[in-house]
Every structure is written in C-alpha cells, then in structure tokens.
Coordinates of C-alpha atoms and ligand atoms in Angstrom, one line a residue:
X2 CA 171.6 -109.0 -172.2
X3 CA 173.9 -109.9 -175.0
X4 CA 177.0 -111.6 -175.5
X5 CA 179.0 -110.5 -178.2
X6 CA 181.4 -113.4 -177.7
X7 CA 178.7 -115.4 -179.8
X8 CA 179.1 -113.4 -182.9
X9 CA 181.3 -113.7 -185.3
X10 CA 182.9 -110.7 -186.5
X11 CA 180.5 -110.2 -189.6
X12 CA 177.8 -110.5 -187.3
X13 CA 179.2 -107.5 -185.3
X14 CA 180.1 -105.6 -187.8
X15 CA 176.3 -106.1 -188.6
X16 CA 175.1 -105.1 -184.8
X17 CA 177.2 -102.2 -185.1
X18 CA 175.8 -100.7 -188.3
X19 CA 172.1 -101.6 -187.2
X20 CA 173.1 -98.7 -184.2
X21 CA 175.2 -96.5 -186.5
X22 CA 178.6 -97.8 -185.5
X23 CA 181.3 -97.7 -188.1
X24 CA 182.7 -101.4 -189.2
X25 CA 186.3 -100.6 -188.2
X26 CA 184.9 -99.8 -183.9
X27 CA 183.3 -103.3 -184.5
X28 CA 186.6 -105.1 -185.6
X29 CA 188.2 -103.0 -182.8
X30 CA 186.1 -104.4 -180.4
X31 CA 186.0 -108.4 -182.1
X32 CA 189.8 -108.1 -181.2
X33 CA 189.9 -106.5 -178.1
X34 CA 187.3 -109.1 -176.9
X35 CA 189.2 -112.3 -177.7
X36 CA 192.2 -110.9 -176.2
X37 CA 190.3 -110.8 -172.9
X38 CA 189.7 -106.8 -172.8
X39 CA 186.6 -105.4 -171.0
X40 CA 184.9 -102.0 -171.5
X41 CA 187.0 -100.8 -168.7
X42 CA 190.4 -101.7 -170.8
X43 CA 192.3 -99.6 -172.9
X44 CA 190.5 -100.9 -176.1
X45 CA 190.8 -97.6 -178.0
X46 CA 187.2 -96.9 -178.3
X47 CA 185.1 -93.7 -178.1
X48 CA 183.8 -93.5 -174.8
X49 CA 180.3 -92.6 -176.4
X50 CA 180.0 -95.4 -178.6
X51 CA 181.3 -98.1 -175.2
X52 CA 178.6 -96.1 -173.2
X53 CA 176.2 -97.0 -176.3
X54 CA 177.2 -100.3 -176.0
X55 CA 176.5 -100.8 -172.4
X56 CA 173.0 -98.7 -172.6
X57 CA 172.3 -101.4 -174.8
X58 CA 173.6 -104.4 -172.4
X59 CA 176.2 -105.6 -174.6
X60 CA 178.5 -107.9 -172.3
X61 CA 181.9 -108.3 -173.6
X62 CA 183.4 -110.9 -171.4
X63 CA 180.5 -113.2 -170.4
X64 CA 182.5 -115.8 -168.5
X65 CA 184.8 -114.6 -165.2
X66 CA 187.7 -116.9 -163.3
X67 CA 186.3 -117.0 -159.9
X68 CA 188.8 -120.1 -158.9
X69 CA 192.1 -121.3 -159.8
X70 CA 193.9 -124.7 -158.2
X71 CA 197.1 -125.3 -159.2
X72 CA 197.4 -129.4 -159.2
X73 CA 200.6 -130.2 -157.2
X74 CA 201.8 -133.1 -159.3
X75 CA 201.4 -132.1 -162.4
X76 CA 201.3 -129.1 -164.7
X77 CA 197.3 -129.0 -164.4
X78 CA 195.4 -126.4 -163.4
X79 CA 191.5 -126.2 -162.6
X80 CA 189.2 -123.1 -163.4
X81 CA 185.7 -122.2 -161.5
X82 CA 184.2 -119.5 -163.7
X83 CA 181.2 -117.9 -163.3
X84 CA 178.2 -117.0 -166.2
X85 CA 176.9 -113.5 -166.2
X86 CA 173.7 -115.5 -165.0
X87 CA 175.5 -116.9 -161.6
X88 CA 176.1 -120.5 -163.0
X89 CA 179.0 -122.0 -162.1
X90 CA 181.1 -124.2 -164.7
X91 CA 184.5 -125.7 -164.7
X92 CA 187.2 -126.2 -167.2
X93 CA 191.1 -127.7 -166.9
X94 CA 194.3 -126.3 -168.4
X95 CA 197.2 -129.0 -169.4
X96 CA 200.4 -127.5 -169.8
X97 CA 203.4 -129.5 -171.5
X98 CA 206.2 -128.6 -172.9
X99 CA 204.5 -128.3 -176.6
X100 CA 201.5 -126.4 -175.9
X101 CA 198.4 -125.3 -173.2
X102 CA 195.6 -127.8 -173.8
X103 CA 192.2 -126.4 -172.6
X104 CA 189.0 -128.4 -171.6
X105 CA 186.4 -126.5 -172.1
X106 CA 182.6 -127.5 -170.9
X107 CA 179.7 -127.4 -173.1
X108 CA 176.9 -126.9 -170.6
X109 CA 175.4 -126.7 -167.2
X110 CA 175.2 -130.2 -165.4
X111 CA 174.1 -132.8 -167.8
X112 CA 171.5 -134.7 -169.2
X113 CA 173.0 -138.0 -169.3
X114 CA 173.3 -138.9 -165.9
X115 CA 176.7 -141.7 -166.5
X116 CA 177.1 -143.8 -163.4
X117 CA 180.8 -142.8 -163.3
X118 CA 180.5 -139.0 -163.9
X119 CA 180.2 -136.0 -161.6
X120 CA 178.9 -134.2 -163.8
X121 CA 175.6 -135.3 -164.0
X122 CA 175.3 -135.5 -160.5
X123 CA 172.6 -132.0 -159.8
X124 CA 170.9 -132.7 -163.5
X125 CA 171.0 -130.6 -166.1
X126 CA 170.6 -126.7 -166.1
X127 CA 171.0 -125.3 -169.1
X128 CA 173.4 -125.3 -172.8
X129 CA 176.0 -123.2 -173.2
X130 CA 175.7 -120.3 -175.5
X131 CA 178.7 -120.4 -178.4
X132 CA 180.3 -117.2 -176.7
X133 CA 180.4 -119.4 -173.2
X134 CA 182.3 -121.5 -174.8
X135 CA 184.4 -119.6 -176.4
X136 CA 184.6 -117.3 -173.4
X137 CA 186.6 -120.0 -171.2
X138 CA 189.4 -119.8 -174.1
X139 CA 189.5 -116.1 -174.1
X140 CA 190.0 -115.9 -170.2
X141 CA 192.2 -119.1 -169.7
X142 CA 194.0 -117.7 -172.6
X143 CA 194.5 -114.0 -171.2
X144 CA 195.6 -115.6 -167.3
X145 CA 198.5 -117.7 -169.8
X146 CA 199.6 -114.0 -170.9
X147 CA 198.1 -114.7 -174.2
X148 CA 196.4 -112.6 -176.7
X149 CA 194.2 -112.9 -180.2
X150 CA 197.2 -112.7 -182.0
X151 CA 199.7 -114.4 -180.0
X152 CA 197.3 -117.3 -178.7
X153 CA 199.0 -119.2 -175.8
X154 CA 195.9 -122.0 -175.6
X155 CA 197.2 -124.5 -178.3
X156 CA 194.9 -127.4 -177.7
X157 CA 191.0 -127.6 -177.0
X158 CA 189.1 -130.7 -175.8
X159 CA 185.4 -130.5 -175.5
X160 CA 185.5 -132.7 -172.8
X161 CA 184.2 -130.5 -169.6
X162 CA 180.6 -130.7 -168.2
X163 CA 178.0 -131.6 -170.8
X164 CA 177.5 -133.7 -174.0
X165 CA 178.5 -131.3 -176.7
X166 CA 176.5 -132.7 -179.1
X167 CA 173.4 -132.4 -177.3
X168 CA 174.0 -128.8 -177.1
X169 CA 174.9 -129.4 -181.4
X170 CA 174.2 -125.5 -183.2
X171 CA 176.2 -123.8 -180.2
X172 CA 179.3 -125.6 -180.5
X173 CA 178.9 -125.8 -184.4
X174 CA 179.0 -122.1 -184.0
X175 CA 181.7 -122.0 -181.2
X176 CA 183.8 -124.7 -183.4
X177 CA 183.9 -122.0 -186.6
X178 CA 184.2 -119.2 -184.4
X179 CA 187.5 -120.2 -182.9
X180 CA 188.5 -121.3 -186.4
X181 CA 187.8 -118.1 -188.0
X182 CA 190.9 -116.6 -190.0
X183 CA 189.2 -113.2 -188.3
X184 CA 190.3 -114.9 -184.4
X185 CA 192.3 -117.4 -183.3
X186 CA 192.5 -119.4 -186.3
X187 CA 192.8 -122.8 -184.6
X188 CA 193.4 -125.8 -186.9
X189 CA 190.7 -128.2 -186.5
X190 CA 193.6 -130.6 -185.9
X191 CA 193.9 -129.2 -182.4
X192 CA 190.3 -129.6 -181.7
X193 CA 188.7 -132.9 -179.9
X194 CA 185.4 -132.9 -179.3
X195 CA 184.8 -136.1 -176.6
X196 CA 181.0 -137.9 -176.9
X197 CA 178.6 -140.6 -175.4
X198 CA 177.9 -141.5 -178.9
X199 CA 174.9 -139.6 -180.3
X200 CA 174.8 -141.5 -184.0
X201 CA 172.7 -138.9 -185.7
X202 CA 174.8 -135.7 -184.4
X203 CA 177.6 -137.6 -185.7
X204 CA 176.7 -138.3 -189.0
X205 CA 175.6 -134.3 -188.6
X206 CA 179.0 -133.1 -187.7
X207 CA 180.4 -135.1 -190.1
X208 CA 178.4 -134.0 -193.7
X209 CA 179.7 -130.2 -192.1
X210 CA 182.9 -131.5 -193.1
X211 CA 184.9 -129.5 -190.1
X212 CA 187.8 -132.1 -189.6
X213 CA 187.9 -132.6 -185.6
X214 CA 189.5 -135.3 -183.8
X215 CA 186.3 -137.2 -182.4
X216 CA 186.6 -138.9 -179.2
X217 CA 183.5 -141.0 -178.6
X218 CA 183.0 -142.3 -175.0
X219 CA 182.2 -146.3 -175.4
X220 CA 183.3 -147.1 -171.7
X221 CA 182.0 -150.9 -172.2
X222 CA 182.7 -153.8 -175.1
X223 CA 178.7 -154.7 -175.3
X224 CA 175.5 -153.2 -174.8
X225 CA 174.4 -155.3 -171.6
X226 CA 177.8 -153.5 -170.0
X227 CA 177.0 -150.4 -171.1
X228 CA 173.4 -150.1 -170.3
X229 CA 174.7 -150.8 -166.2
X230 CA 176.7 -147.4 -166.5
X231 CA 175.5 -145.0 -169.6
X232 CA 171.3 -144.8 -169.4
X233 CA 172.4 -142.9 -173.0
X234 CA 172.9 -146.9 -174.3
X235 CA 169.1 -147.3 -174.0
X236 CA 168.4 -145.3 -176.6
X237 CA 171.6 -146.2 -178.7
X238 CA 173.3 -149.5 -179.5
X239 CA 176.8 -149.7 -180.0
X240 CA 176.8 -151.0 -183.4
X241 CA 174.7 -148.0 -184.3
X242 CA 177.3 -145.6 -182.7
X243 CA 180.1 -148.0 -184.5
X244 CA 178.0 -147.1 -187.9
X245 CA 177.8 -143.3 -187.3
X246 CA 181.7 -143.8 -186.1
X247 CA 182.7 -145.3 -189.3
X248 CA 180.9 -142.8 -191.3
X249 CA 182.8 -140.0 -189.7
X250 CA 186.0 -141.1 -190.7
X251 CA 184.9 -142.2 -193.9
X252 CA 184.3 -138.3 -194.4
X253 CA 186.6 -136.9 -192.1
X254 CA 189.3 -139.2 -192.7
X255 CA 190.3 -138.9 -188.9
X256 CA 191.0 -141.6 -186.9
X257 CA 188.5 -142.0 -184.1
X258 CA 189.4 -142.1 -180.4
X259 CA 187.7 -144.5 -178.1
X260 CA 187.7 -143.5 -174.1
X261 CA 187.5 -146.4 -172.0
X262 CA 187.4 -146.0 -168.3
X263 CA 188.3 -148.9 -166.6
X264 CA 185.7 -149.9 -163.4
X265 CA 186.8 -152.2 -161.4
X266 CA 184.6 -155.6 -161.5
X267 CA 182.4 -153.8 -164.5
X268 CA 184.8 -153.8 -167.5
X269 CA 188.1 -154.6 -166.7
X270 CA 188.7 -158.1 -167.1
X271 CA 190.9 -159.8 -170.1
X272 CA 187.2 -161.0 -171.7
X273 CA 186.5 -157.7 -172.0
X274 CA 189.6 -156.7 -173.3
X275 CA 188.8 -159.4 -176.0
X276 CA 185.6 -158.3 -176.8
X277 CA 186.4 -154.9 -177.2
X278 CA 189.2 -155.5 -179.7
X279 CA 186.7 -157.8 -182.0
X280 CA 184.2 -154.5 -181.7
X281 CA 187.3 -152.3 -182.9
X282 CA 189.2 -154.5 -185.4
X283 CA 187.9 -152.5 -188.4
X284 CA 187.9 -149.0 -187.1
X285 CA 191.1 -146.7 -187.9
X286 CA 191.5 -145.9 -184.3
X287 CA 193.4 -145.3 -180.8
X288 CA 191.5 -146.6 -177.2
X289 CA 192.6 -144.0 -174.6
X290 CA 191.9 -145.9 -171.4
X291 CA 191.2 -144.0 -168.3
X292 CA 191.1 -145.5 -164.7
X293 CA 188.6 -144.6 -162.7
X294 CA 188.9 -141.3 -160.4
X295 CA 186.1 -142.4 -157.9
X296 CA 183.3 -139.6 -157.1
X297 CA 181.9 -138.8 -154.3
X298 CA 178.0 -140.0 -154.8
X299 CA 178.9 -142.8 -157.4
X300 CA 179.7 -146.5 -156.2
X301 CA 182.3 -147.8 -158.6
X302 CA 185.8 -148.6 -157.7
X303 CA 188.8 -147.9 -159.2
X304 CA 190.8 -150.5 -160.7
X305 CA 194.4 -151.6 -159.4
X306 CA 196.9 -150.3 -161.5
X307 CA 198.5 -153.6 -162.5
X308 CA 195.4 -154.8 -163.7
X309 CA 194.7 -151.7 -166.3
X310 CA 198.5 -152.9 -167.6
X311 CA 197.3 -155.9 -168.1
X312 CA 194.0 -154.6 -170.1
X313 CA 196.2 -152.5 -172.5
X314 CA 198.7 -155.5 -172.7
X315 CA 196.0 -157.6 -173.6
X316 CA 194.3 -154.7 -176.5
X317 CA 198.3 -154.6 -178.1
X318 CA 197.7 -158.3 -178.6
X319 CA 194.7 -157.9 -180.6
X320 CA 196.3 -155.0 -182.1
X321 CA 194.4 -152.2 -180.8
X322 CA 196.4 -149.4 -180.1
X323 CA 196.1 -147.8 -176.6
X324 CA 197.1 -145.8 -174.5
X325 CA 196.8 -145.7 -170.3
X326 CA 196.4 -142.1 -169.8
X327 CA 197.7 -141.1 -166.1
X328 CA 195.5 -139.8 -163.6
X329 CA 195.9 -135.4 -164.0
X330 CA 195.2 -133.5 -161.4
X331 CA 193.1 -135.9 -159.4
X332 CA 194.5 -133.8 -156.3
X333 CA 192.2 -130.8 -157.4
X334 CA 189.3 -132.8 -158.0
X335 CA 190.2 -133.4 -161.9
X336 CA 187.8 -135.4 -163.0
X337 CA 184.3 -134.1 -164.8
X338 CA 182.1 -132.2 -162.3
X339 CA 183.8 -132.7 -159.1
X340 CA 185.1 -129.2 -158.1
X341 CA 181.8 -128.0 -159.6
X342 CA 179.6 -130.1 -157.0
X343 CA 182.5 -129.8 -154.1
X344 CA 181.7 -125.9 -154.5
X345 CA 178.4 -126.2 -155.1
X346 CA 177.8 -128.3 -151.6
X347 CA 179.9 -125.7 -149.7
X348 CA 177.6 -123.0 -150.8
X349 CA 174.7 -125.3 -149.6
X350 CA 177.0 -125.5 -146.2
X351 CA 177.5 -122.3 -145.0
Ligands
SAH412 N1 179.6 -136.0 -172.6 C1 180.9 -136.1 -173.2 C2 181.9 -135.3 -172.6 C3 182.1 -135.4 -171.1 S1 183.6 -135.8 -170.6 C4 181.3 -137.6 -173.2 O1 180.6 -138.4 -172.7 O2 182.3 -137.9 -173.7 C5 183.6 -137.5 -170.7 C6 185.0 -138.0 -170.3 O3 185.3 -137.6 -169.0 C7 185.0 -139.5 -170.2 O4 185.2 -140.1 -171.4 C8 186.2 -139.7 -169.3 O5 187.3 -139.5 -170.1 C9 186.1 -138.5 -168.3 N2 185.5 -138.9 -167.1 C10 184.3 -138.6 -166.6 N3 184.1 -139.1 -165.3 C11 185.2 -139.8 -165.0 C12 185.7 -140.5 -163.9 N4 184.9 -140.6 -162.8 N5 186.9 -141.0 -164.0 C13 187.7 -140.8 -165.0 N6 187.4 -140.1 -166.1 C14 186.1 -139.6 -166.1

C-alpha cells in the first residue's frame, strides 16, 4: 500500500510517469488530495487511469475521522482518526476568532514515557509517515468546509501524541510539504513544533533553516526535578537543551517557547519560580505555563489555581514573560493521549 499524501507533487508527477500517466492527471490528483477528495469524488479523472491507481494500491486519503467531541466550554474540538493500518491517533482543533489552529500528532503512543502524559501510557507503536501527518490537516481541514486553495486550518501545533523529533525525516518532509507553494503554502510562522528537548534534532532542524516557532517542553527549573517526571532528562541535561535552544534562535532568529506544567508539590513553588527565571534570563523567550489536567494512570495533582497566579506573578518579577494558558477542552479529555487510551480501554471492555 502507498500513500500518496507523502509525496510531494514532483514526486507524483514522477510515480505517474514511471506507469505512463501524464504530469497534468498527477497535479490533478496532488490537488484533489489536499482538498480531502477520494477516488470515489468527482476529481475529474479517467476512470482507467483511478482504476490503475487502485490496481496499484495507491491510497489517497490515508487518515479517516472516526470521532468528533465538540468541547462544551470552549470552541475546541477533539478528533479520533483511524490509519489505513487500524491505529488509532488523536488530534484537537482550536477555533478563535482569527483562525483554526490544528494539533496534529506525530506518532503512535510514545517513547518517552513523561510521568504527566497520557500519551505514553500503552508505549510506543510506531512513527508517523509524512502523509499521516499531513493527512489530519487535509481531513480536519475538509470537515471546516475548507479546500487546497481556500485553506480554513490557519494554525498547526505539533503538539499531539509523539515526540516529533524522534520521528525527525517524516516531519521534515511533512514540514515542506505543507509549505510547498504547490499546497497549502503555510508560513512557517504558523507552525509550532512542541519538544522534550532532543539537543541534537535541534541543532538539526535548525542548520535546515525552516523558520518554525519551537516550543521545547522543560516542565522543571533543574535536572534533579526533571529527572522525577521526564526519564528523557537522563539522557539530556538542561543546560545541554538550553545550548541547542540558544543555537536555534541564533539561526532562526525565533524566540523560543518554554511549556511548563505546573504539578502540584513538584514544581510549583516561588523557589522554583526563581530558579527558573535565572535558567531563562538570557534566552529571547515566552514560558507558556500549563496546569496540570490530571490522567487517569498518572499520580500528580493539579495545582490550585491561585497558586499558578502566583508562579506567573513571581516569573513577571524576574522578567520572564508568561503566559497561564486556560485549561481547553478538558471536558473531552483534552489533554495528550487521553481520548486515545479512554477509547482504547472501551475496546478492551466490550
Ligand atoms: N513530545 C512533545 C509533544 C507532546 S505534547 C513534547 O514533549 O513537547 C507535550 C505537551 O502536551 C506538553 O508540553 C503539555 O503542553 C501538554 N501536556 C501533556 N500532558 C499534559 C497534562 N497532563 N496536562 C497538561 N498538559 C499536558
């Protein structure tokens, strides 16, 4: 089986002359595929040359809605699709009043195992392939009532399931892909790509010089903290993620963002507010601090509120700049993983 979401249109055109197909049926196709279109659809195609396509196992959509919760408090939505191999991944739309932002997941379950993350929680399966990826966009994008042309997804966040830069090539490819002036043509200033801190894959995605907002997950102010909650940190301090960091905005010239979920007992308390802004101080950057949306299977509590004010209060004071991002969607299971797993164990139920 192949999915032709993970060419680019070159490449197509390419496939299609290897079988005798002219160039124009493979930009026909390119199109009708990012605008969500099946073999079935009215994509203006020979029926010979779609039956050749199929003979040859050529999937054109390779990632299917199969659930859709509409959050009741805010303008979220969460997605269930389903891979043309049965795997089941997740994703969440944000609607404001400027644009759609998309989260897209990267793979299967994940290798790094946080203490605070669903996602982890049934290991890791497998990586996405670039057209998976890429796939979530086309079929968020098409249930929005948008098309390749008039693209209703303004925002992407790799922020789903998965450590994106473990799964590196595939969302290299995915990230020019969806830039491509041949497809959505999305500025790289509406992409985020959202890490545990690899150093090397940073320094990586930096020299590629493809200007993305990167988010880096740092979740404690020092190592001892963060080896409690990220097994990642055992491999990687966080002055050598602070290094790679700095290096990317050094290229980039982006500043970074810092998420920082805030445990209750773990990493909440004015010290580490201090230490955390000493860590920062020379670092062009923004904190975006999360509280906690307890998991079912993880034993961390969530913070009050009053006391994540007073964390934030306490950055501004070191001048950090940072933001207490609200809870979304928490009433459809909006964190990483959890409608994943909650479907998961009903299947294991019945
Ligand atoms: N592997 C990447 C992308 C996964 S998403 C990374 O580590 O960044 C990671 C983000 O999901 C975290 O930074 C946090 O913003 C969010 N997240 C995961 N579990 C959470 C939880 N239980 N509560 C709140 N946010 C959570």
């Amino acid at each position: 089986m192949t999915q032709l979401l993970d060419y680019s249109k070159e490449e197509l055109r390419e496939i299609f002359a290897s079988l005798g197909i002219e160039k124009f049926r493979a930009d026909q196709v390119y199109l009708a595929m990012l605008s969500g279109k099946d073999y079935d659809d009215n994509i203006n195609v020979p029926k010979s040359v779609i039956n050749q396509l199929i003979d040859k196992n050529f999937l054109m959509q390779s990632v299917k809605i199969i659930r859709k919760l509409e959050s009741k408090k805010e303008h979220t939505t969460k997605f269930l699709y389903q891979l043309s191999d049965g795997n089941i991944i997740e994703g969440v739309l944000l609607s404001y009043k400027f644009g759609n932002t998309l989260c897209v997941s990267t793979q299967v379950g994940c290798k790094m195992n946080c203490a605070f993350c669903a996602s982890g929680l049934n290991g890791f399966v497998r990586n996405l392939s670039a057209g998976e990826i890429l796939g979530q966009v086309v079929a968020v994008n098409k249930m929005i009532g948008g098309t390749v042309k008039k693209r209703e997804i303004t925002n992407i966040v790799l922020m789903g399931s998965g450590e994106p830069l473990d799964n590196f090539d595939n969302v290299v490819k995915f990230l020019n892909n969806i830039m491509s002036k041949d497809g959505f043509m999305m500025s790289a200033r509406n992409i985020s790509l959202s890490t545990c801190g690899l150093p090397h894959k940073i320094e990586k995605l930096a020299d590629l010089q493809i200007p993305i907002t990167l988010c880096v997950s740092l979740h404690a102010p020092n190592d001892a903290i963060r080896n409690k909650i990220m097994p990642i940190s055992k491999s990687y301090t966080i002055a050598q993620i602070l290094d790679a960091v700095k290096y990317y905005n050094t290229v980039t010239n982006r500043r970074i963002i810092f998420e920082y979920i805030l445990i209750d007992k773990v990493n909440n308390s004015p010290t580490h507010a201090r230490e955390l802004a000493e860590l920062l101080k020379n670092i062009p950057c923004h904190v975006n601090l999360i509280r906690l949306n307890p998991v079912d299977g993880r034993d961390l509590s969530q913070p009050s509120m009053e006391s994540c004010i007073k964390f934030q209060n306490a950055l501004a004071r070191f001048n950090i700049s940072a933001t207490l991002r609200r809870s979304l969607g928490d009433d459809v299971e909006g964190a990483c993983g959890q409608l994943r797993n909650k479907v998961l164990k009903e299947k294991r139920d019945i």
